[in-house]
PDB file of C-alpha atoms in Angstrom:
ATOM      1  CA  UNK A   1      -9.650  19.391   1.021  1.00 52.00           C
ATOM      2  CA  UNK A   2     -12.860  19.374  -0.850  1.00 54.00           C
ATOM      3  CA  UNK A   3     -15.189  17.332   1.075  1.00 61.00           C
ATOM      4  CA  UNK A   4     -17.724  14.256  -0.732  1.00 72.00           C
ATOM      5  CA  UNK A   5     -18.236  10.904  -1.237  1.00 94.00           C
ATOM      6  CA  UNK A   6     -14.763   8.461  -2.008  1.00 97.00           C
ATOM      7  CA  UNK A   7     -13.987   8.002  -5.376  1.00 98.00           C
ATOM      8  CA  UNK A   8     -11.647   4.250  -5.555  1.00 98.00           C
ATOM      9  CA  UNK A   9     -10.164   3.993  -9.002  1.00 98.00           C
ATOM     10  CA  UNK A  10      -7.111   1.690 -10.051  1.00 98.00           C
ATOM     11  CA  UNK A  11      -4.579   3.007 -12.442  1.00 98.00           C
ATOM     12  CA  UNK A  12      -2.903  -0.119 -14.538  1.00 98.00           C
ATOM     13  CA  UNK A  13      -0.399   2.346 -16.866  1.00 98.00           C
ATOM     14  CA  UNK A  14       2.029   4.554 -16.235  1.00 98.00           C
ATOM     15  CA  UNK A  15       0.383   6.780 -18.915  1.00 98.00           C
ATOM     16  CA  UNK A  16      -2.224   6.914 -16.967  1.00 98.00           C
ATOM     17  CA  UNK A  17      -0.174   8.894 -14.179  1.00 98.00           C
ATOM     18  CA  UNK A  18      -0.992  12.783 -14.464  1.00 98.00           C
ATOM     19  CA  UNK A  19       1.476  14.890 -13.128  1.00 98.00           C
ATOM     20  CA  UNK A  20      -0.836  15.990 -10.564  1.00 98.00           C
ATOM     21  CA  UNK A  21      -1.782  12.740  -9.549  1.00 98.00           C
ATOM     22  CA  UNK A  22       2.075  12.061  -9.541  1.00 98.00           C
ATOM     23  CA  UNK A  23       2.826  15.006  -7.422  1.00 98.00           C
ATOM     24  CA  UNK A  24      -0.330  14.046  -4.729  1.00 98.00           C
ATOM     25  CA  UNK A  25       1.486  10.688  -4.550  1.00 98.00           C
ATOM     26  CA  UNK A  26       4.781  12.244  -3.776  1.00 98.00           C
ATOM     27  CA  UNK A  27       3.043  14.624  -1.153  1.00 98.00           C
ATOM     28  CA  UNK A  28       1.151  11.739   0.066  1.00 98.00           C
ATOM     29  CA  UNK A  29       3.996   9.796   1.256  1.00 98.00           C
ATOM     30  CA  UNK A  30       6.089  12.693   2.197  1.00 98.00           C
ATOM     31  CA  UNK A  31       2.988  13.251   4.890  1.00 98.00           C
ATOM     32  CA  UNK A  32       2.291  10.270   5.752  1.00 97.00           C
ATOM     33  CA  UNK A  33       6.235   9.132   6.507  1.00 96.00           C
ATOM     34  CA  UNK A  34       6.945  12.064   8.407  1.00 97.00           C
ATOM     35  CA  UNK A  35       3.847  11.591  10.960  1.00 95.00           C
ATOM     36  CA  UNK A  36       5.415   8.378  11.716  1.00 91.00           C
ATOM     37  CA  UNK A  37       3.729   6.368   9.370  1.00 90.00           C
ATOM     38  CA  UNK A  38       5.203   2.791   8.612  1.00 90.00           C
ATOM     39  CA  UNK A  39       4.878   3.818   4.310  1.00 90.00           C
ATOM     40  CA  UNK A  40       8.125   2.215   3.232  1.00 88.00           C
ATOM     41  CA  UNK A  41      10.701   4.719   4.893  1.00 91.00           C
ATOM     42  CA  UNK A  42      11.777   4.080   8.200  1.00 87.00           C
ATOM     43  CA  UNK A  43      14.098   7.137   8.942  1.00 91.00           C
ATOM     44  CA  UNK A  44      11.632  10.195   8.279  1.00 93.00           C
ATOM     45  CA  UNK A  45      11.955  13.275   7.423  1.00 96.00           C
ATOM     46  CA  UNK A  46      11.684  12.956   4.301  1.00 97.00           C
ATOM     47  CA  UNK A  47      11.100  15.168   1.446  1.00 98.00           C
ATOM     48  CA  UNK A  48      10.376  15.295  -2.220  1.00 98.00           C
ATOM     49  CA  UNK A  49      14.444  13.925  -3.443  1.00 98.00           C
ATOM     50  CA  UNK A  50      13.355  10.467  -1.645  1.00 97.00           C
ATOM     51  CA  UNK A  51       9.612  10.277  -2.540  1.00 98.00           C
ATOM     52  CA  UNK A  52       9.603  11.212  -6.045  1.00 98.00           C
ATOM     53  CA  UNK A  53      12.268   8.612  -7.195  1.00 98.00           C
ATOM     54  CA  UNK A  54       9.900   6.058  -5.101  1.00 98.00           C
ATOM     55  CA  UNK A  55       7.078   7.325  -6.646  1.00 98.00           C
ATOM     56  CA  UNK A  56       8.371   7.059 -10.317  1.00 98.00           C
ATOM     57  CA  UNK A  57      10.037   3.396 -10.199  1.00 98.00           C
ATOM     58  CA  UNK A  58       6.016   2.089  -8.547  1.00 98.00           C
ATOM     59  CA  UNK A  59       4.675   4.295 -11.727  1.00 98.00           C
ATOM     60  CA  UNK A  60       7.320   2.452 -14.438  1.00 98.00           C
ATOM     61  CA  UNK A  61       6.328  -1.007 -12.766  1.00 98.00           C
ATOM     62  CA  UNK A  62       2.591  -0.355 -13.675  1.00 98.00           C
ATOM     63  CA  UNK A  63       0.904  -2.949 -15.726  1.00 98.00           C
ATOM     64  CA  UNK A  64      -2.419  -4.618 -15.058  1.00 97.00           C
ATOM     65  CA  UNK A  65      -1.383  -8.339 -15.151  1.00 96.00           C
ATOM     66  CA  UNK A  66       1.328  -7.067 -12.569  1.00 97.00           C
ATOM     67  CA  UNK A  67       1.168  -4.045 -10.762  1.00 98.00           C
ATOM     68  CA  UNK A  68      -1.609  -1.901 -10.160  1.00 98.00           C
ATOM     69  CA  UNK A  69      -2.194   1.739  -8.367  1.00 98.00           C
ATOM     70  CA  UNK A  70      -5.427   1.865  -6.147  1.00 98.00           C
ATOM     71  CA  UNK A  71      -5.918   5.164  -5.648  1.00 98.00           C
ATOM     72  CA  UNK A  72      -8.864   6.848  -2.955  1.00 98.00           C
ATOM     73  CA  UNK A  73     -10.312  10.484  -3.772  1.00 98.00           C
ATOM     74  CA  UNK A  74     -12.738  12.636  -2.429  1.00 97.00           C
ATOM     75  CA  UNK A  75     -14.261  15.592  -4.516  1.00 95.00           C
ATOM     76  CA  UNK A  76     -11.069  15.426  -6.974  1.00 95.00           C
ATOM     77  CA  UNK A  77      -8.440  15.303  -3.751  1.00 97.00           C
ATOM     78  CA  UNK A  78      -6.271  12.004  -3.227  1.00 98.00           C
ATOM     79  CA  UNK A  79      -6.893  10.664   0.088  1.00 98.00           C
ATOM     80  CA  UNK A  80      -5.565   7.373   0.056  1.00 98.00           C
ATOM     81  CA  UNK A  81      -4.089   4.713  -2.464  1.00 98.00           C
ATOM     82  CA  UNK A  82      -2.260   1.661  -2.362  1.00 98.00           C
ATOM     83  CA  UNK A  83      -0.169  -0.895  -4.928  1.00 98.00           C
ATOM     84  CA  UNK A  84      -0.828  -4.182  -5.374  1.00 98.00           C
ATOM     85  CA  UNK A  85       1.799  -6.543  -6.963  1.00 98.00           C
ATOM     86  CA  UNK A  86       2.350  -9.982  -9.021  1.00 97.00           C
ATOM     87  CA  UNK A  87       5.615 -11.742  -8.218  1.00 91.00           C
ATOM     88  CA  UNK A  88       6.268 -12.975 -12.243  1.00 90.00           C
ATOM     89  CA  UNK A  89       8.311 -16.194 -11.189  1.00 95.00           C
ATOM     90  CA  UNK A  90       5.285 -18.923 -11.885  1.00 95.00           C
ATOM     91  CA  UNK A  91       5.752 -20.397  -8.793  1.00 97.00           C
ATOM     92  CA  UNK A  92       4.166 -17.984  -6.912  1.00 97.00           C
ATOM     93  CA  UNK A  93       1.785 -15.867  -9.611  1.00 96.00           C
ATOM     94  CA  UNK A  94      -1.384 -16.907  -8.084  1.00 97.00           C
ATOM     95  CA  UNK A  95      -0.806 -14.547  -4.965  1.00 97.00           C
ATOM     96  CA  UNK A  96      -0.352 -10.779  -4.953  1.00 98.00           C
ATOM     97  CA  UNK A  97       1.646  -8.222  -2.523  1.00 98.00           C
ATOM     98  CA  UNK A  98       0.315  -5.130  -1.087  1.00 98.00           C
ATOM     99  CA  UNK A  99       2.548  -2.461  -0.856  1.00 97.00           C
ATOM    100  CA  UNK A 100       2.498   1.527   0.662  1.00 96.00           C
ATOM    101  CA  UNK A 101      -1.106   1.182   2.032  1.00 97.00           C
ATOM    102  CA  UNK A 102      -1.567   4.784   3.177  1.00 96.00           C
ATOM    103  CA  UNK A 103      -4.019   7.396   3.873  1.00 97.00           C
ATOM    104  CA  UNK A 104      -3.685  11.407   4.577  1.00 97.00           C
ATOM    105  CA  UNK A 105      -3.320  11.820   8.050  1.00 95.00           C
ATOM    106  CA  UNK A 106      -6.142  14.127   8.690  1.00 96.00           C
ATOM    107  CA  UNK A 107      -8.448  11.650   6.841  1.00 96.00           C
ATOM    108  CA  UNK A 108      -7.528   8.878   9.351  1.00 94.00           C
ATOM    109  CA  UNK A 109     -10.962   6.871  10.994  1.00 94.00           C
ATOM    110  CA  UNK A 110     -13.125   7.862   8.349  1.00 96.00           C
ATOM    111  CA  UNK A 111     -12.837   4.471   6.720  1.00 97.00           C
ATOM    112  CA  UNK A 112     -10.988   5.073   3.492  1.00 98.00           C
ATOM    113  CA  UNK A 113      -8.156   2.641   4.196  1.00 97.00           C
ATOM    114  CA  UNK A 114     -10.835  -0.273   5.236  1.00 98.00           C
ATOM    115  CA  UNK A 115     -12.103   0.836   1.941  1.00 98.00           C
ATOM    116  CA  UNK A 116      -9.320   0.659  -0.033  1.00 98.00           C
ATOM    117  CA  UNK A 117      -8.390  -2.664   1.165  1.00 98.00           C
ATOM    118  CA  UNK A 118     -11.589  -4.222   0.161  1.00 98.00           C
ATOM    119  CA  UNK A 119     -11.359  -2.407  -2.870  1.00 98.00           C
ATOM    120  CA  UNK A 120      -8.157  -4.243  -4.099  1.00 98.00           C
ATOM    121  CA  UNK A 121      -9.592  -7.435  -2.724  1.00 98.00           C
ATOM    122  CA  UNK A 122     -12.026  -7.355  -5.628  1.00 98.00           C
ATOM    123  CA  UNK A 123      -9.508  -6.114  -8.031  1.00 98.00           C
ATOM    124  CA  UNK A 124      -6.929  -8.496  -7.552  1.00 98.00           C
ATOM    125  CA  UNK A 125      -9.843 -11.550  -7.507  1.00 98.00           C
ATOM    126  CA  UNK A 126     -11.939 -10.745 -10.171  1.00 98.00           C
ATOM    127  CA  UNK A 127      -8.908  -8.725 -12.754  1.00 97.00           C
ATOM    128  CA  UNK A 128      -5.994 -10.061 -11.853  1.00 98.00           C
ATOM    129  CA  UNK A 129      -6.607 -13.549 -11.160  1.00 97.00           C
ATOM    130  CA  UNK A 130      -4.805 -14.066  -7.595  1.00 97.00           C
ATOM    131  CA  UNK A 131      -5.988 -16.808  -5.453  1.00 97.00           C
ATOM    132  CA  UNK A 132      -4.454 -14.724  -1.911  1.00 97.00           C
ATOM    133  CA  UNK A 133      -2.551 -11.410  -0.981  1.00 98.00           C
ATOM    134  CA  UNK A 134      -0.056 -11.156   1.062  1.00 98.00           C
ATOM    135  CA  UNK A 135       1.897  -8.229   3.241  1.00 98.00           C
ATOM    136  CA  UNK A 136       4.380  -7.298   5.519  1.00 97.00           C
ATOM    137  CA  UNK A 137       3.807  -5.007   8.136  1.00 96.00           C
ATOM    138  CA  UNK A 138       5.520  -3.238  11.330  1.00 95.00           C
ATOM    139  CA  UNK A 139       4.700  -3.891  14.725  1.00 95.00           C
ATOM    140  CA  UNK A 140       3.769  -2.273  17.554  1.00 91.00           C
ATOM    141  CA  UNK A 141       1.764   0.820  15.363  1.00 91.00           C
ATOM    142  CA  UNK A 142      -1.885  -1.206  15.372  1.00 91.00           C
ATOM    143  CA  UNK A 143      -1.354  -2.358  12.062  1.00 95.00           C
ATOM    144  CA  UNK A 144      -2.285  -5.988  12.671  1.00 95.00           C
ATOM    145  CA  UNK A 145      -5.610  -5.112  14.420  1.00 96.00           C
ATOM    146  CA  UNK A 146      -6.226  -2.651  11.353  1.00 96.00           C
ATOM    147  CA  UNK A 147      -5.534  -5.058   9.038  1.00 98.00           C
ATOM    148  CA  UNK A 148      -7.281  -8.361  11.200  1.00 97.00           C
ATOM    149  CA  UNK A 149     -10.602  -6.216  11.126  1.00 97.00           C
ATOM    150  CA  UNK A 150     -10.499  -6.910   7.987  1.00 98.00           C
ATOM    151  CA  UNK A 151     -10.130 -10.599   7.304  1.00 98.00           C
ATOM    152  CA  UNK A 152      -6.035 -10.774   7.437  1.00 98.00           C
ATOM    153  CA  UNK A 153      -4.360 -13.551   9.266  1.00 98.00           C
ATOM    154  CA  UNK A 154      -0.741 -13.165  10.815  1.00 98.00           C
ATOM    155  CA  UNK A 155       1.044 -15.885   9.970  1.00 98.00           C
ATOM    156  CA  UNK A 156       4.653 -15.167  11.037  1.00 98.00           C
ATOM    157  CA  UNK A 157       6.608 -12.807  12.369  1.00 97.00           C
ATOM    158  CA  UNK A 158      10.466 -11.806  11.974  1.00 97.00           C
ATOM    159  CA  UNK A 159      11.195 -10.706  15.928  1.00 97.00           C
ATOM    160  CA  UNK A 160      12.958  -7.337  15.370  1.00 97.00           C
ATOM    161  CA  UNK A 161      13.794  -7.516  11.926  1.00 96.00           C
ATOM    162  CA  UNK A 162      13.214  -3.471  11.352  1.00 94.00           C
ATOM    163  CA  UNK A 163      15.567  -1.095  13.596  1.00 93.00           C
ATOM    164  CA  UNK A 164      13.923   2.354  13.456  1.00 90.00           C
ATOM    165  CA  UNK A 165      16.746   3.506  16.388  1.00 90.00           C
ATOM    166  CA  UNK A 166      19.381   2.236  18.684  1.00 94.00           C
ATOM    167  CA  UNK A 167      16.785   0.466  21.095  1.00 95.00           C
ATOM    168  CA  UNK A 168      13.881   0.389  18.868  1.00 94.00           C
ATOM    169  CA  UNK A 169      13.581  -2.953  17.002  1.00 96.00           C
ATOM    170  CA  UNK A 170      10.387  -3.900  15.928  1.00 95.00           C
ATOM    171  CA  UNK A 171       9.063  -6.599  14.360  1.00 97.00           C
ATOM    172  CA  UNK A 172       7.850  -7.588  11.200  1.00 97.00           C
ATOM    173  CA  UNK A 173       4.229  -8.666  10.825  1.00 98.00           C
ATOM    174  CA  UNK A 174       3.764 -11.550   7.849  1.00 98.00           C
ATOM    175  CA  UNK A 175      -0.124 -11.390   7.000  1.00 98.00           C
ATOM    176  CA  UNK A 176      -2.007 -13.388   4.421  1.00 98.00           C
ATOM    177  CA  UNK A 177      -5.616 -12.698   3.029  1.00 98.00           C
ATOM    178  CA  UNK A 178      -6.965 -15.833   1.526  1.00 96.00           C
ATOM    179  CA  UNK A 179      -9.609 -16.735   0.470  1.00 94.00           C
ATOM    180  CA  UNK A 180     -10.110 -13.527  -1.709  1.00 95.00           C
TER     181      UNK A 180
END
């Protein structure tokens, strides 16, 4: 891992997808699922046959009115990134979801997720138009003190609505960030 300062960029095309940056996705998730990370699979391991297919339906759903990649970097590595997402029923296009918020393990407490979340605060304010952000996360890992630190409000909770194992329900965490 090269070592500087944290490069946030947003990507708004799939065009705009290298296959390297495609491939540090893939091995992104793949690390950060199988440390126990709540990243959109529950049942880790995983490997590349369940990542990549993940990682190339988010890329064909890029578009910046709609879905945009927030990706973190530091001295050309991906450390982080994130997706942020317009529902396009017009009831509900003035609020955005956050989706795979995740950061390489051995990165973790230097601040790069806190930075990518205020990152896409600005993005989805100031480009995108959304009035809040919302997201759905899993108890009992911390998330909801990570995510309170930072201005987000639980506002519900489904009380063990995700079964990891026989014996392991956990709940999920409904959090809104409003004003943006």
């Amino acid at each position: 891992m090269n070592s500087g300062t944290l490069d946030l960029r947003q990507v708004t095309t799939p065009d705009a997808v290298t296959a390297q940056l495609r491939q540090t996705l893939i091995d992104c998730w793949i690390e950060v699922t199988n440390a126990g990370g709540a990243a959109g699979f529950p049942f880790p391991p995983i490997d590349a046959t369940q990542a990549a297919p993940a990682v190339d339906s988010l890329v064909a759903g890029l578009a910046p009115e709609r879905s945009r990649l927030v990706v973190a970097s530091m001295g050309g590595d991906l450390v982080g990134w994130l997706n942020v997402r317009r529902d396009p029923f017009a009831l509900t296009a003035h609020w955005g979801t956050l989706h795979h918020v995740q950061t390489r393990t051995s990165l973790r407490g230097l601040g790069i997720g806190g930075s990518l979340m205020n990152h896409v605060r600005g993005i989805a304010r100031d480009e995108m138009g959304l009035e809040q952000l919302h997201l759905a996360a899993r108890g009992g890992v911390g998330l909801e003190d990570f995510y309170g630190r930072l201005g987000w409000k639980e506002i519900g909770r489904w009380p063990g609505a995700l079964r990891l194992a026989p014996g392991d329900d956990r709940d999920e965490v409904l959090m809104i960030l409003t004003p943006l």
